[in-house]
Amino acid sequence: MTSSDPTAPDVLDPETDPSATYGLDQQLVRRLTGLLHATSGTSRRAVSPINGQPLGDVPQSTTADVEAAFRRARRAQAAWSRTTLEQRSAMMMRLHDLVLERQDEIIDLICWESGKARKHAFDEPLHIALTARYYARTAHEHLDTRRVAGVVPALTRVEVNRVPKGVVGIISPWNYPFTMALCDGLPAIMAGNAVVAKPDAQTMLSALYGLELLRDAGFPEDLWQMLAGPGREIGTDIIERSDYVCFTGSTATGRIIAGKCADRLIGCSLELGGKNPILVLRDADLDRAAEGAVRAAFSNAGQLCVSTERMYVADQVYDRFVAKLVDRVNAMSLGASLDWGVDMGSLISQEQLDTVVAHVEDARAKGATVLTGGRARPDLGPFFYEPTVLEGVSPDMVCFGEETFGPVISLYRFSEEADAVARANDGDYGLNASIFSQDGPRARDLASRIRCGTVNVNEAFGATFASIAAPMGGMRESGMGRRQGAEGILRYTESQAVATQRLLRFAPMLGMSDEQYAKIMTFNVRLLTRLGRK
Ligand code: NAD
């Protein structure tokens, strides 16, 4: 592994040392943080994981700020729900254009704040542009009132409306700070809701840049509110006031949030963790599989819900495949540069680094072999860790079943495909899987037996994740509900049936008794059944 232009300066605090500098233009930081509801008088210092350099101070919100944000959002939602789908779509398409126009600035900010490599940050504005375009262009398909069959043909007319829930609370994580803060809210506002969002405290600036873009695209100022603060405090305040909650984060927090939503009898969608498998079948194109495995395991240094942490490789090709994979990993460039040339950036925090070190050291101590990587790289920046490939991982090791959320993948052999599928289905998670094979139909048949919300054939995760028309989410402990596709927008609506009855009443008429009425109705039901009525 080579390092690319590491730029870790001796970091000084600009508050106390006049020679020290911020990593970001302070005018930009003030402009962005000015969009927050935050009157606590306290702030949280944003620090870049790349080199520990301060980026600026983010004011923190209080319960009163949450209250104010909801008040404004509710007012804005009442007016917004009366806008036409054409008006909303036009703003969505302006957002699409703006995100693509300003992607360099967005990517710079994401890199500074999250420490990820530029090529991985690029996925974020791209995902928002695709999401905005999809919901702008499919709004009628999902939201138009539709007719369904009434109980009495011709006499009962039934329509189903899609009514917005109201104000949607969105709680998002740090790992894809721009897209995770925005992508779930776009279908919510498209469906006529307002949003109150709380992004993760570590990456507020990328999220706030997204809020600024929404305003520049023409969405009303109060339609989307943003708050800053710890999840346990501000997050709880948001859940208590929301009409629906969309959460992305860890399974542990998801469980707490689901409980709070259940208490209030409001719906929620939960996009949670994973321990995602890759299967390399004996007929796989091994170069393609090795290239895909590198992206699957090491995109954003493995801090990606859909990234892969375990790999099952057919016996017949195992040795050849592993040699190719290790060669590719050894050729990866790590670094703190914002240039395109870096293959993998930093982890986000000391906490993430500690988890990765603990998982690898536990595996090593219990007998696993480190084929490549396995070391922190403080020479590149405070939280860098090498992309790591392990062999000989057994069930007693922590990284066998627990999500590492870092650049660590374990390799296992298999001889029977049925066994590989059974092992892929082991454990409590069910988010994403990949299968590499040159036999599409067989791979798709195996995919249908894997208990994961998304399965990619001959690709890491991008094929499903970027196909916005397809649902994305987890089975089992990886989540509830889906983002993207029809489910991604319908979750933010209530369905409402409106039936208009003509002539006939659902009661005895013209002096008939209840018994006679019951007989006539029974006769009618039988007749309609014979005529093929559903
Ligand atoms: P986390 O659950 O600790 O935090 C996520 C968000 O929840 C943050 O905004 C945090 O402030 C907030 N939060 C924390 N405790 C809360 C509480 N009690 N009430 C309300 N809000 C609270 O998750 P994390 O560790 O920061 O993120 C990484 C996890 O997220 C990983 O497990 C990863 O797999 C998962 N993730 C899943 C997806 C997906 O789409 N399935 C995407 C990204 C990340």
Coordinates of C-alpha atoms and ligand atoms in Angstrom, one line a residue:
M1 CA 0.0 0.0 0.0
T2 CA 1.3 3.4 -0.9
S3 CA 0.4 6.7 0.8
S4 CA -0.7 9.6 -1.3
D5 CA 0.4 13.0 -0.3
P6 CA -0.3 12.8 3.4
T7 CA -0.8 16.3 4.8
A8 CA -1.1 15.9 8.5
P9 CA 0.2 19.3 9.8
D10 CA 0.8 20.0 13.5
V11 CA -2.7 20.9 14.4
L12 CA -3.2 24.0 16.5
D13 CA -6.4 25.4 17.9
P14 CA -7.2 28.7 16.1
E15 CA -9.1 29.9 19.2
T16 CA -6.0 29.9 21.2
D17 CA -3.2 30.1 18.7
P18 CA -3.2 33.0 16.1
S19 CA -0.9 31.0 13.8
A20 CA -3.4 28.1 13.5
T21 CA -5.9 27.9 10.7
Y22 CA -9.3 26.3 10.1
G23 CA -9.6 23.6 7.5
L24 CA -12.7 25.3 6.0
D25 CA -13.5 28.9 5.0
Q26 CA -15.2 30.3 8.1
Q27 CA -17.6 32.4 5.9
L28 CA -18.9 29.1 4.5
V29 CA -19.2 27.6 8.0
R30 CA -21.1 30.6 9.3
R31 CA -23.4 30.7 6.3
L32 CA -24.3 27.0 6.8
T33 CA -24.6 27.0 10.6
G34 CA -26.9 30.1 10.2
L35 CA -29.5 27.7 8.7
L36 CA -29.8 25.8 12.0
H37 CA -32.3 26.2 14.8
A38 CA -29.8 26.5 17.6
T39 CA -30.1 28.8 20.6
S40 CA -28.4 26.9 23.4
G41 CA -25.4 29.2 23.3
T42 CA -23.1 26.2 23.2
S43 CA -21.4 24.8 20.2
R44 CA -19.6 21.7 19.1
R45 CA -16.2 22.0 17.4
A46 CA -16.2 20.2 14.0
V47 CA -12.8 18.6 13.4
S48 CA -11.5 16.9 10.3
P49 CA -10.6 13.2 10.7
I50 CA -8.1 13.7 7.9
N51 CA -5.6 15.5 10.0
G52 CA -7.4 16.7 13.2
Q53 CA -7.7 20.2 11.9
P54 CA -10.6 22.3 13.3
L55 CA -13.3 23.0 10.7
G56 CA -15.5 25.4 12.6
D57 CA -18.0 25.5 15.4
V58 CA -21.6 24.2 15.1
P59 CA -24.1 25.8 17.5
Q60 CA -26.3 23.2 19.3
S61 CA -30.0 23.0 19.5
T62 CA -32.3 22.8 22.6
T63 CA -35.7 21.3 23.2
A64 CA -37.2 24.8 22.6
D65 CA -35.5 24.8 19.2
V66 CA -37.1 21.5 18.4
E67 CA -40.4 22.9 19.4
A68 CA -39.9 25.9 17.2
A69 CA -38.8 23.8 14.3
F70 CA -41.9 21.7 14.4
R71 CA -44.1 24.8 14.7
R72 CA -42.7 26.3 11.6
A73 CA -42.6 23.0 9.8
R74 CA -46.3 22.3 10.5
R75 CA -47.2 25.8 9.2
A76 CA -45.1 25.2 6.1
Q77 CA -46.6 21.8 5.5
A78 CA -50.2 23.0 5.5
A79 CA -49.4 25.3 2.5
W80 CA -47.0 22.9 0.8
S81 CA -49.6 20.1 0.8
R82 CA -51.7 22.3 -1.5
T83 CA -48.9 22.7 -4.1
T84 CA -49.2 20.6 -7.3
L85 CA -47.0 17.7 -8.1
E86 CA -45.7 19.7 -11.1
Q87 CA -44.5 22.5 -8.8
R88 CA -42.8 20.1 -6.5
S89 CA -41.2 18.2 -9.4
A90 CA -39.8 21.4 -10.9
M91 CA -38.0 22.2 -7.6
M92 CA -36.8 18.6 -7.4
M93 CA -35.3 18.9 -10.9
R94 CA -33.6 22.2 -9.9
L95 CA -32.1 20.4 -7.0
H96 CA -30.9 17.7 -9.3
D97 CA -29.2 20.3 -11.5
L98 CA -27.7 22.2 -8.6
V99 CA -26.2 19.1 -7.0
L100 CA -24.5 18.1 -10.2
E101 CA -23.3 21.7 -10.8
R102 CA -21.8 22.1 -7.3
Q103 CA -20.5 18.6 -6.9
D104 CA -16.9 19.7 -6.5
E105 CA -17.7 21.9 -3.5
I106 CA -20.0 19.2 -2.0
I107 CA -17.3 16.6 -2.4
D108 CA -14.6 18.8 -0.8
L109 CA -16.8 19.4 2.2
I110 CA -17.7 15.7 2.6
C111 CA -14.0 14.7 2.3
W112 CA -12.9 17.3 5.0
E113 CA -15.7 16.3 7.3
S114 CA -15.7 12.5 7.0
G115 CA -12.2 11.8 5.9
K116 CA -13.3 9.5 3.0
A117 CA -11.6 9.3 -0.4
R118 CA -12.8 11.6 -3.1
K119 CA -14.0 8.7 -5.3
H120 CA -16.3 7.5 -2.4
A121 CA -17.5 11.0 -1.7
F122 CA -18.5 11.4 -5.3
D123 CA -21.2 8.7 -4.8
E124 CA -23.1 11.1 -2.5
P125 CA -24.1 14.0 -4.8
L126 CA -24.7 11.4 -7.5
H127 CA -27.2 9.5 -5.3
I128 CA -29.0 12.7 -4.5
A129 CA -29.3 13.7 -8.1
L130 CA -30.6 10.2 -9.0
T131 CA -33.1 10.3 -6.1
A132 CA -34.4 13.8 -7.0
R133 CA -34.8 12.9 -10.6
Y134 CA -36.6 9.6 -9.8
Y135 CA -39.2 11.1 -7.5
A136 CA -39.7 14.2 -9.7
R137 CA -40.5 12.0 -12.7
T138 CA -42.6 9.3 -10.9
A139 CA -44.6 11.4 -8.6
H140 CA -47.9 10.9 -10.4
E141 CA -47.3 7.2 -10.7
H142 CA -47.0 6.9 -6.9
L143 CA -49.3 9.7 -5.6
D144 CA -52.2 10.1 -7.9
T145 CA -55.6 9.1 -6.6
R146 CA -56.6 5.7 -8.1
R147 CA -59.8 3.9 -8.7
V148 CA -60.3 0.3 -7.3
A149 CA -63.2 -2.0 -7.6
G150 CA -66.2 -1.2 -5.4
V151 CA -68.3 -3.9 -3.7
V152 CA -71.2 -3.4 -6.1
P153 CA -70.2 -3.0 -9.7
A154 CA -71.2 0.3 -11.2
L155 CA -73.0 1.4 -8.0
T156 CA -70.0 1.7 -5.6
R157 CA -67.3 3.9 -6.8
V158 CA -64.1 3.7 -4.7
E159 CA -61.0 5.9 -4.9
V160 CA -57.8 5.7 -2.9
N161 CA -56.1 8.9 -2.0
R162 CA -52.5 9.3 -0.8
V163 CA -52.5 11.8 2.1
P164 CA -49.2 13.1 3.5
K165 CA -48.4 12.1 7.1
G166 CA -47.6 15.6 8.1
V167 CA -44.1 16.3 9.6
V168 CA -41.5 13.6 9.1
G169 CA -38.6 13.3 11.6
I170 CA -35.3 12.2 10.0
I171 CA -32.4 11.0 12.1
S172 CA -29.3 10.2 10.0
P173 CA -25.7 8.9 10.5
W174 CA -22.3 10.3 9.7
N175 CA -21.0 7.7 7.2
Y176 CA -22.6 9.2 4.1
P177 CA -23.3 12.6 5.6
F178 CA -24.6 14.4 2.6
T179 CA -26.8 11.7 1.0
M180 CA -28.0 10.2 4.3
A181 CA -29.2 13.6 5.5
L182 CA -31.1 14.3 2.3
C183 CA -32.1 11.2 0.4
D184 CA -35.0 10.0 2.6
G185 CA -36.4 13.5 2.9
L186 CA -36.8 14.0 -0.8
P187 CA -39.7 11.5 -1.2
A188 CA -41.2 12.9 2.0
I189 CA -41.5 16.4 0.7
M190 CA -42.5 15.1 -2.8
A191 CA -45.5 13.5 -1.0
G192 CA -46.5 16.7 0.6
N193 CA -44.8 16.4 4.0
A194 CA -42.5 18.8 5.8
V195 CA -39.2 17.5 7.4
V196 CA -37.4 18.1 10.6
A197 CA -34.0 16.5 10.4
K198 CA -31.2 15.7 12.9
P199 CA -28.0 14.6 11.1
D200 CA -25.2 13.1 13.1
A201 CA -23.2 15.6 15.2
Q202 CA -19.9 14.6 13.5
T203 CA -21.0 15.7 10.1
M204 CA -23.4 18.6 10.4
L205 CA -21.8 20.8 7.8
S206 CA -22.3 18.4 4.8
A207 CA -25.9 18.0 5.9
L208 CA -26.3 21.8 6.1
Y209 CA -24.9 22.2 2.7
G210 CA -27.7 20.0 1.5
L211 CA -30.2 22.2 3.3
E212 CA -28.8 25.3 1.5
L213 CA -29.2 23.5 -1.8
L214 CA -32.8 22.8 -1.1
R215 CA -33.5 26.4 -0.4
D216 CA -31.5 27.4 -3.6
A217 CA -33.7 25.0 -5.5
G218 CA -36.8 26.9 -4.4
F219 CA -38.2 24.8 -1.7
P220 CA -40.0 27.0 0.9
E221 CA -37.6 28.0 3.8
D222 CA -39.6 26.4 6.6
L223 CA -40.4 23.2 4.8
W224 CA -37.2 21.4 5.9
Q225 CA -35.8 22.3 9.4
M226 CA -32.4 21.1 10.7
L227 CA -31.3 20.7 14.3
A228 CA -27.9 19.9 15.8
G229 CA -27.3 17.9 19.0
P230 CA -26.9 14.5 20.6
G231 CA -29.3 11.8 19.5
R232 CA -30.4 10.8 22.9
E233 CA -31.6 14.3 23.7
I234 CA -32.6 16.1 20.5
G235 CA -33.4 12.8 18.7
T236 CA -35.9 11.9 21.4
D237 CA -37.4 15.4 21.2
I238 CA -37.9 14.9 17.5
I239 CA -39.5 11.5 17.8
E240 CA -42.0 12.9 20.4
R241 CA -43.3 15.5 17.9
S242 CA -43.1 13.6 14.5
D243 CA -45.9 12.0 12.6
Y244 CA -43.5 9.5 11.1
V245 CA -39.8 8.8 11.8
C246 CA -37.2 7.7 9.3
F247 CA -34.0 6.5 11.0
T248 CA -30.7 5.3 9.6
G249 CA -28.1 4.1 11.9
S250 CA -27.1 1.2 14.2
T251 CA -29.5 -1.7 15.0
A252 CA -29.1 -0.9 18.8
T253 CA -30.4 2.7 18.3
G254 CA -33.0 1.5 15.8
R255 CA -34.5 -0.7 18.4
I256 CA -34.8 2.2 20.9
I257 CA -36.4 4.4 18.2
A258 CA -38.9 1.6 17.1
G259 CA -40.0 1.3 20.8
K260 CA -40.6 5.1 21.1
C261 CA -42.5 5.2 17.8
A262 CA -44.6 2.2 19.0
D263 CA -45.5 4.0 22.2
R264 CA -46.8 6.9 20.1
L265 CA -48.5 4.6 17.6
I266 CA -46.6 6.3 14.7
G267 CA -44.9 4.5 11.9
C268 CA -41.2 4.4 11.3
S269 CA -38.7 3.0 8.8
L270 CA -35.4 1.8 10.0
E271 CA -32.3 1.3 7.9
L272 CA -29.8 -0.5 10.1
G273 CA -26.6 -2.4 10.2
G274 CA -25.4 -5.5 8.3
K275 CA -22.8 -8.2 8.1
N276 CA -23.0 -8.5 4.4
P277 CA -21.7 -11.5 2.5
I278 CA -20.2 -12.0 -1.0
L279 CA -20.3 -15.3 -2.8
V280 CA -17.7 -16.0 -5.5
L281 CA -19.0 -19.1 -7.4
R282 CA -16.6 -21.4 -9.3
D283 CA -17.6 -19.9 -12.7
A284 CA -17.0 -16.3 -11.6
D285 CA -14.8 -13.9 -13.6
L286 CA -12.1 -13.8 -10.9
D287 CA -10.6 -10.4 -12.0
R288 CA -14.0 -8.8 -11.9
A289 CA -14.8 -10.5 -8.6
A290 CA -11.6 -9.3 -7.0
E291 CA -12.1 -5.8 -8.3
G292 CA -15.7 -5.8 -7.0
A293 CA -14.7 -7.2 -3.7
V294 CA -12.3 -4.4 -3.1
R295 CA -15.1 -1.9 -3.7
A296 CA -17.5 -3.9 -1.7
A297 CA -15.2 -4.1 1.4
F298 CA -13.2 -0.9 1.3
S299 CA -15.5 1.9 0.0
N300 CA -15.4 4.6 2.6
A301 CA -13.0 2.4 4.5
G302 CA -15.8 -0.1 5.0
Q303 CA -18.0 2.4 6.9
L304 CA -21.0 1.7 4.7
C305 CA -24.1 -0.2 5.7
V306 CA -24.1 -2.2 2.5
S307 CA -20.3 -2.9 2.5
T308 CA -19.1 -6.5 2.7
E309 CA -17.3 -8.1 5.6
R310 CA -17.4 -11.8 4.8
M311 CA -16.7 -13.6 1.6
Y312 CA -17.4 -17.2 0.6
V313 CA -15.3 -18.5 -2.3
A314 CA -15.7 -21.7 -4.2
D315 CA -13.0 -24.3 -3.4
Q316 CA -12.1 -24.7 -7.0
V317 CA -11.0 -21.1 -7.4
Y318 CA -10.2 -20.1 -3.9
D319 CA -6.4 -19.9 -4.2
R320 CA -6.4 -18.1 -7.5
F321 CA -9.0 -15.7 -6.3
V322 CA -7.3 -14.9 -3.0
A323 CA -4.0 -14.2 -4.8
K324 CA -5.8 -11.7 -7.1
L325 CA -7.6 -10.0 -4.2
V326 CA -4.5 -9.6 -2.1
D327 CA -2.6 -8.2 -5.0
R328 CA -5.3 -5.6 -5.6
V329 CA -5.5 -4.7 -1.9
N330 CA -1.7 -4.3 -1.8
A331 CA -1.8 -1.9 -4.7
M332 CA -4.4 0.4 -3.0
S333 CA -3.2 3.9 -2.2
L334 CA -4.2 5.3 1.1
G335 CA -4.1 9.0 2.0
A336 CA -5.3 12.2 3.4
S337 CA -5.4 14.0 0.0
L338 CA -8.6 15.4 -1.6
D339 CA -7.3 14.2 -5.0
W340 CA -9.0 11.5 -7.1
G341 CA -5.9 9.3 -6.8
V342 CA -6.6 8.1 -3.3
D343 CA -8.2 4.6 -3.1
M344 CA -9.2 4.7 0.5
G345 CA -9.3 7.5 3.1
S346 CA -9.5 7.7 6.9
L347 CA -12.0 6.2 9.4
I348 CA -14.1 8.9 10.9
S349 CA -13.1 8.8 14.6
Q350 CA -11.0 7.3 17.3
E351 CA -14.1 5.2 18.3
Q352 CA -14.3 3.6 14.9
L353 CA -10.5 3.0 14.9
D354 CA -10.7 1.4 18.3
T355 CA -13.5 -1.0 17.1
V356 CA -11.5 -2.0 14.0
V357 CA -8.3 -2.6 16.0
A358 CA -10.2 -4.6 18.6
H359 CA -11.8 -6.8 16.0
V360 CA -8.6 -7.5 14.1
E361 CA -6.5 -8.1 17.3
D362 CA -9.2 -10.4 18.7
A363 CA -9.1 -12.4 15.5
R364 CA -5.3 -12.5 15.4
A365 CA -5.1 -13.6 19.0
K366 CA -7.5 -16.4 18.4
G367 CA -5.6 -17.8 15.4
A368 CA -6.8 -15.9 12.3
T369 CA -4.3 -15.1 9.6
V370 CA -3.9 -11.5 8.4
L371 CA -3.3 -11.9 4.6
T372 CA -2.7 -8.2 4.1
G373 CA -3.2 -5.0 6.2
G374 CA -4.0 -5.3 9.9
R375 CA -2.3 -2.1 11.1
A376 CA -3.3 1.4 12.0
R377 CA -1.5 4.1 10.0
P378 CA -0.9 7.1 12.3
D379 CA 1.7 8.3 9.8
L380 CA -1.1 9.1 7.4
G381 CA -3.6 10.7 9.9
P382 CA -5.0 10.0 13.3
F383 CA -7.6 7.4 12.3
F384 CA -6.2 5.6 9.2
Y385 CA -6.3 1.8 9.1
E386 CA -5.1 -0.4 6.4
P387 CA -7.5 -2.4 4.2
T388 CA -7.4 -5.8 5.8
V389 CA -8.0 -9.4 4.6
L390 CA -8.4 -12.2 7.1
E391 CA -8.4 -15.9 6.7
G392 CA -9.2 -18.6 9.3
V393 CA -11.9 -16.6 11.1
S394 CA -14.0 -18.8 13.4
P395 CA -17.3 -18.3 15.3
D396 CA -15.5 -17.5 18.6
M397 CA -14.0 -14.3 17.0
V398 CA -15.9 -11.1 17.3
C399 CA -15.6 -10.2 13.6
F400 CA -17.2 -13.5 12.6
G401 CA -20.7 -12.3 13.3
E402 CA -20.5 -8.7 14.6
E403 CA -20.5 -5.7 12.2
T404 CA -17.0 -4.1 12.2
F405 CA -18.0 -1.1 10.1
G406 CA -14.4 -0.8 9.0
P407 CA -12.0 -2.0 6.2
V408 CA -11.9 -5.7 7.3
I409 CA -13.0 -8.7 5.3
S410 CA -12.9 -12.4 6.2
L411 CA -12.5 -15.1 3.6
Y412 CA -14.1 -18.6 3.8
R413 CA -14.1 -21.6 1.4
F414 CA -17.1 -23.5 0.4
S415 CA -17.6 -26.6 -1.7
E416 CA -21.5 -26.8 -2.1
E417 CA -23.4 -23.7 -3.2
A418 CA -26.3 -24.6 -0.9
D419 CA -23.8 -24.5 2.0
A420 CA -22.6 -21.0 0.9
V421 CA -26.2 -19.8 0.8
A422 CA -26.9 -21.2 4.3
R423 CA -23.7 -19.5 5.7
A424 CA -24.6 -16.2 4.0
N425 CA -28.0 -16.5 5.8
D426 CA -26.3 -17.1 9.2
G427 CA -26.6 -14.4 11.8
D428 CA -29.2 -11.8 12.6
Y429 CA -28.6 -9.3 9.8
G430 CA -30.0 -9.3 6.3
L431 CA -29.1 -6.1 4.4
N432 CA -27.0 -6.7 1.3
A433 CA -25.3 -9.5 -0.5
S434 CA -23.3 -9.9 -3.7
I435 CA -22.8 -12.9 -6.0
F436 CA -20.1 -13.2 -8.6
S437 CA -20.9 -15.7 -11.4
Q438 CA -21.0 -15.8 -15.1
D439 CA -24.2 -17.8 -15.1
G440 CA -26.9 -15.0 -14.5
P441 CA -29.9 -17.3 -14.1
R442 CA -28.2 -19.5 -11.6
A443 CA -26.9 -16.5 -9.7
R444 CA -30.4 -15.0 -9.6
D445 CA -31.8 -18.3 -8.4
L446 CA -29.3 -18.3 -5.5
A447 CA -30.1 -14.6 -4.8
S448 CA -33.8 -15.5 -4.3
R449 CA -32.7 -17.8 -1.5
I450 CA -30.5 -15.2 0.3
R451 CA -32.4 -13.4 3.1
C452 CA -31.1 -9.9 2.3
G453 CA -33.0 -6.8 1.2
T454 CA -30.7 -6.3 -1.8
V455 CA -28.6 -8.7 -3.8
N456 CA -26.1 -7.6 -6.4
V457 CA -25.0 -10.0 -9.1
N458 CA -21.5 -9.2 -10.4
E459 CA -21.4 -5.9 -8.6
A460 CA -20.6 -4.8 -5.0
F461 CA -23.6 -2.7 -3.9
G462 CA -23.9 0.1 -6.4
A463 CA -26.2 -1.7 -8.8
T464 CA -29.0 -1.9 -6.3
F465 CA -28.2 1.3 -4.4
A466 CA -28.2 3.5 -7.4
S467 CA -31.3 1.9 -9.0
I468 CA -33.7 4.3 -7.2
A469 CA -36.7 2.6 -8.7
A470 CA -35.9 -0.5 -6.6
P471 CA -36.6 -0.8 -2.9
M472 CA -33.5 -0.7 -0.6
G473 CA -33.5 -1.9 3.0
G474 CA -32.9 -4.7 5.4
M475 CA -34.5 -8.0 6.4
R476 CA -34.4 -9.3 9.9
E477 CA -32.3 -7.0 12.2
S478 CA -31.1 -4.9 9.3
G479 CA -34.2 -2.9 9.3
M480 CA -37.9 -2.3 8.7
G481 CA -39.4 -0.7 5.7
R482 CA -37.6 0.4 2.5
R483 CA -36.1 3.6 1.1
Q484 CA -36.3 4.2 -2.7
G485 CA -38.9 3.0 -5.2
A486 CA -42.6 3.1 -4.5
E487 CA -42.2 1.9 -0.9
G488 CA -39.7 4.8 -0.3
I489 CA -42.4 7.4 -0.9
L490 CA -45.6 5.6 0.1
R491 CA -44.2 5.2 3.6
Y492 CA -44.8 8.9 4.0
T493 CA -48.4 8.8 3.1
E494 CA -51.6 7.5 4.6
S495 CA -53.9 5.7 2.2
Q496 CA -57.4 6.9 2.4
A497 CA -60.4 5.1 0.7
V498 CA -63.3 7.3 -0.4
A499 CA -66.4 5.3 -1.5
T500 CA -69.4 6.9 -3.2
Q501 CA -72.5 4.7 -3.1
R502 CA -75.3 5.2 -5.7
L503 CA -78.9 3.9 -5.5
L504 CA -78.4 0.7 -3.5
R505 CA -78.1 1.0 0.3
F506 CA -76.4 -1.5 2.6
A507 CA -79.6 -2.1 4.5
P508 CA -83.1 -3.5 3.7
M509 CA -85.0 -1.4 1.2
L510 CA -88.6 -1.1 0.1
G511 CA -90.1 -2.8 3.1
M512 CA -88.0 -6.0 3.0
S513 CA -87.0 -7.7 6.2
D514 CA -83.5 -8.2 7.4
E515 CA -83.7 -11.9 6.6
Q516 CA -84.8 -11.1 3.0
Y517 CA -82.1 -8.6 2.6
A518 CA -79.5 -11.1 3.8
K519 CA -80.8 -13.7 1.3
I520 CA -80.6 -11.2 -1.6
M521 CA -77.1 -10.1 -0.6
T522 CA -75.9 -13.8 -0.3
F523 CA -77.4 -14.5 -3.8
N524 CA -75.6 -11.4 -5.2
V525 CA -72.2 -12.4 -3.7
R526 CA -72.5 -15.9 -5.1
L527 CA -73.4 -14.5 -8.5
L528 CA -70.5 -12.1 -8.6
T529 CA -68.1 -14.8 -7.5
R530 CA -69.3 -17.0 -10.4
L531 CA -68.8 -14.1 -12.8
G532 CA -65.1 -13.9 -11.7
R533 CA -65.3 -10.9 -9.4
K534 CA -62.2 -10.5 -7.2
Ligands
NAD1 P1 -26.1 5.4 15.7 O1 -27.3 4.6 15.7 O2 -25.2 5.6 16.9 O3 -26.4 7.0 15.2 C1 -27.2 7.3 14.1 C2 -28.0 8.5 14.4 O4 -28.9 8.3 15.5 C3 -27.2 9.7 14.8 O5 -27.8 10.9 14.2 C4 -27.4 9.8 16.3 O6 -27.2 11.1 16.9 C5 -28.8 9.3 16.5 N1 -29.1 8.7 17.8 C6 -28.2 8.0 18.6 N2 -28.9 7.6 19.7 C7 -30.2 8.0 19.6 C8 -31.3 7.9 20.4 N3 -31.3 7.2 21.5 N4 -32.5 8.5 20.0 C9 -32.5 9.1 18.8 N5 -31.4 9.3 18.0 C10 -30.3 8.7 18.4 O7 -25.3 4.9 14.4 P2 -23.8 5.1 14.0 O8 -23.0 4.2 14.8 O9 -23.4 6.5 14.1 O10 -23.9 4.7 12.5 C11 -23.4 3.6 12.0 C12 -24.4 2.5 11.9 O11 -25.4 2.9 11.0 C13 -23.9 1.2 11.4 O12 -24.4 0.1 12.1 C14 -24.4 1.1 9.9 O13 -24.5 -0.2 9.4 C15 -25.7 1.9 10.1 N6 -26.1 2.5 8.8 C16 -27.1 1.9 8.1 C17 -27.5 2.4 6.8 C18 -28.6 1.7 6.0 O14 -29.1 2.3 5.1 N7 -29.1 0.5 6.4 C19 -26.8 3.5 6.3 C20 -25.8 4.0 7.0 C21 -25.4 3.5 8.3

